[in-house]
Amino acid sequence: DQQVKQNSPSLSVQEGRISILNCDYTNSMFDYFLWYKKYPAEGPTFLISISSIKDKNEDGRFTVFLNKSAKHLSLHIVPSQPGDSAVYFCAAVVGAGSYQLTFGKGTKLSVIP
Amino acid sequence: ETGVTQSPTHLIKTRGQQVTLRCSSQSGHNTVSWYQQALGQGPQFIFQYYREEENGRGNFPPRFSGLQFPNYSSELNVNALELDDSALYLCASSSRAGVGGYTFGSGTRLTVV
């Protein structure tokens, strides 16, 4: 049973446009969500997070939106750059102090120059 | 400040053998977690160590075991290897509560034949 789902295995976006990556979850106990970026041959790198008490968190070009009632979150990248091309993982935890991340399968973003 | 380093980067083992993977935590980090990432999947939590004690475990059988040493480096041991154990094994360390502080290593690619 997959508790964190990223239903789009891949996404292609033109440079300068918006990239929207989606994530759904089923476990209502999750209360902290994170996005990681992973380049080939490297480990995942933390990108941005959001607590369930918020519906939006912004950091530069990256914004994460959380819709608790729909159990859905999304990552917006504006404007998209070729260096953003990577695999993006959505992850969730029960309790921000927990270390046990539950990951989705990832979405491979390709930003086309 | 050095990051998280894992060794070896790649290795091939035969079914039924035993393997030990190593992780050097980032300086100052006292918590380490291990994740298994099968091909096409997101990382899956194996277990976590804090101050040399296991204090969290995912849905993995007992043949997956670990150690954390006084210098906070860590080992992941897998006995009686199975073909399905073929995966990328990621180590992550942190110095503070909460997954936002995770730093991942680049992983060890294990192939079981």
GROMACS .gro file of N, CA and C in nm, chain B residues 16-66:
model
  153
  129GLY      N    1   2.273  -1.532  -0.134
  129GLY     CA    2   2.312  -1.610  -0.018
  129GLY      C    3   2.431  -1.553   0.058
  130GLN      N    4   2.506  -1.464  -0.006
  130GLN     CA    5   2.622  -1.404   0.061
  130GLN      C    6   2.577  -1.296   0.159
  131GLN      N    7   2.675  -1.242   0.230
  131GLN     CA    8   2.653  -1.135   0.325
  131GLN      C    9   2.727  -1.011   0.275
  132VAL      N   10   2.673  -0.893   0.309
  132VAL     CA   11   2.738  -0.770   0.264
  132VAL      C   12   2.737  -0.667   0.376
  133THR      N   13   2.840  -0.585   0.380
  133THR     CA   14   2.847  -0.474   0.476
  133THR      C   15   2.870  -0.345   0.399
  134LEU      N   16   2.781  -0.249   0.420
  134LEU     CA   17   2.793  -0.117   0.359
  134LEU      C   18   2.828  -0.017   0.469
  135ARG      N   19   2.908   0.083   0.432
  135ARG     CA   20   2.959   0.176   0.532
  135ARG      C   21   2.919   0.319   0.502
  136CYS      N   22   2.905   0.395   0.610
  136CYS     CA   23   2.862   0.534   0.599
  136CYS      C   24   2.937   0.619   0.701
  137SER      N   25   2.996   0.726   0.657
  137SER     CA   26   3.057   0.824   0.746
  137SER      C   27   2.966   0.945   0.752
  138SER      N   28   2.915   0.972   0.872
  138SER     CA   29   2.821   1.082   0.888
  138SER      C   30   2.890   1.216   0.869
  139GLN      N   31   2.810   1.315   0.838
  139GLN     CA   32   2.862   1.451   0.831
  139GLN      C   33   2.907   1.492   0.971
  140SER      N   34   3.014   1.568   0.977
  140SER     CA   35   3.071   1.610   1.104
  140SER      C   36   2.965   1.675   1.192
  141GLY      N   37   2.959   1.630   1.319
  141GLY     CA   38   2.863   1.687   1.413
  141GLY      C   39   2.727   1.620   1.413
  142HIS      N   40   2.705   1.526   1.321
  142HIS     CA   41   2.576   1.458   1.314
  142HIS      C   42   2.577   1.332   1.401
  143ASN      N   43   2.475   1.316   1.486
  143ASN     CA   44   2.473   1.201   1.577
  143ASN      C   45   2.361   1.103   1.545
  144THR      N   46   2.287   1.129   1.440
  144THR     CA   47   2.179   1.039   1.402
  144THR      C   48   2.201   0.995   1.257
  145VAL      N   49   2.182   0.866   1.233
  145VAL     CA   50   2.199   0.816   1.097
  145VAL      C   51   2.083   0.723   1.063
  146SER      N   52   2.036   0.732   0.941
  146SER     CA   53   1.930   0.646   0.892
  146SER      C   54   1.973   0.582   0.762
  147TRP      N   55   1.918   0.467   0.735
  147TRP     CA   56   1.946   0.395   0.610
  147TRP      C   57   1.817   0.377   0.532
  148TYR      N   58   1.828   0.392   0.400
  148TYR     CA   59   1.715   0.375   0.311
  148TYR      C   60   1.756   0.284   0.195
  149GLN      N   61   1.658   0.209   0.146
  149GLN     CA   62   1.677   0.124   0.029
  149GLN      C   63   1.595   0.182  -0.085
  150GLN      N   64   1.659   0.205  -0.200
  150GLN     CA   65   1.585   0.254  -0.315
  150GLN      C   66   1.598   0.154  -0.429
  151ALA      N   67   1.491   0.078  -0.450
  151ALA     CA   68   1.487  -0.015  -0.562
  151ALA      C   69   1.465   0.064  -0.691
  152LEU      N   70   1.496   0.001  -0.803
  152LEU     CA   71   1.485   0.068  -0.932
  152LEU      C   72   1.341   0.113  -0.957
  153GLY      N   73   1.324   0.240  -0.990
  153GLY     CA   74   1.192   0.293  -1.020
  153GLY      C   75   1.106   0.323  -0.898
  154GLN      N   76   1.163   0.310  -0.780
  154GLN     CA   77   1.089   0.334  -0.657
  154GLN      C   78   1.151   0.450  -0.579
  155GLY      N   79   1.077   0.499  -0.483
  155GLY     CA   80   1.134   0.597  -0.392
  155GLY      C   81   1.210   0.527  -0.281
  156PRO      N   82   1.297   0.598  -0.213
  156PRO     CA   83   1.369   0.538  -0.100
  156PRO      C   84   1.273   0.486   0.006
  157GLN      N   85   1.310   0.373   0.064
  157GLN     CA   86   1.227   0.312   0.169
  157GLN      C   87   1.310   0.301   0.297
  158PHE      N   88   1.252   0.348   0.407
  158PHE     CA   89   1.321   0.352   0.535
  158PHE      C   90   1.352   0.213   0.587
  159ILE      N   91   1.481   0.189   0.622
  159ILE     CA   92   1.521   0.061   0.679
  159ILE      C   93   1.526   0.073   0.832
  160PHE      N   94   1.615   0.157   0.882
  160PHE     CA   95   1.623   0.183   1.026
  160PHE      C   96   1.703   0.308   1.052
  161GLN      N   97   1.703   0.346   1.180
  161GLN     CA   98   1.768   0.469   1.223
  161GLN      C   99   1.846   0.442   1.352
  162TYR      N  100   1.960   0.506   1.365
  162TYR     CA  101   2.041   0.494   1.486
  162TYR      C  102   2.066   0.631   1.545
  163TYR      N  103   2.058   0.635   1.678
  163TYR     CA  104   2.088   0.758   1.752
  163TYR      C  105   2.176   0.720   1.868
  164ARG      N  106   2.294   0.780   1.873
  164ARG     CA  107   2.389   0.750   1.981
  164ARG      C  108   2.407   0.600   2.000
  165GLU      N  109   2.431   0.531   1.891
  165GLU     CA  110   2.468   0.389   1.885
  165GLU      C  111   2.353   0.293   1.915
  166GLU      N  112   2.232   0.345   1.929
  166GLU     CA  113   2.117   0.259   1.955
  166GLU      C  114   2.018   0.269   1.839
  167GLU      N  115   1.963   0.153   1.798
  167GLU     CA  116   1.857   0.156   1.699
  167GLU      C  117   1.731   0.211   1.764
  168ASN      N  118   1.672   0.313   1.706
  168ASN     CA  119   1.551   0.370   1.766
  168ASN      C  120   1.441   0.393   1.663
  169GLY      N  121   1.442   0.313   1.560
  169GLY     CA  122   1.334   0.318   1.462
  169GLY      C  123   1.365   0.217   1.353
  170ARG      N  124   1.264   0.145   1.307
  170ARG     CA  125   1.286   0.044   1.204
  170ARG      C  126   1.167   0.038   1.111
  171GLY      N  127   1.195   0.024   0.983
  171GLY     CA  128   1.090   0.008   0.885
  171GLY      C  129   1.056  -0.139   0.866
  172ASN      N  130   0.984  -0.168   0.761
  172ASN     CA  131   0.934  -0.304   0.737
  172ASN      C  132   1.039  -0.388   0.663
  173PHE      N  133   1.149  -0.416   0.731
  173PHE     CA  134   1.257  -0.498   0.675
  173PHE      C  135   1.284  -0.614   0.770
  174PRO      N  136   1.320  -0.731   0.712
  174PRO     CA  137   1.342  -0.849   0.796
  174PRO      C  138   1.468  -0.835   0.881
  175PRO      N  139   1.484  -0.921   0.982
  175PRO     CA  140   1.600  -0.913   1.073
  175PRO      C  141   1.734  -0.935   1.005
  176ARG      N  142   1.736  -0.992   0.884
  176ARG     CA  143   1.864  -1.011   0.819
  176ARG      C  144   1.926  -0.877   0.776
  177PHE      N  145   1.848  -0.771   0.786
  177PHE     CA  146   1.902  -0.635   0.770
  177PHE      C  147   1.935  -0.586   0.911
  178SER      N  148   2.061  -0.560   0.937
  178SER     CA  149   2.101  -0.513   1.069
  178SER      C  150   2.201  -0.399   1.053
  179GLY      N  151   2.224  -0.330   1.163
  179GLY     CA  152   2.313  -0.215   1.153
  179GLY      C  153   2.392  -0.193   1.279
   0.00000   0.00000   0.00000
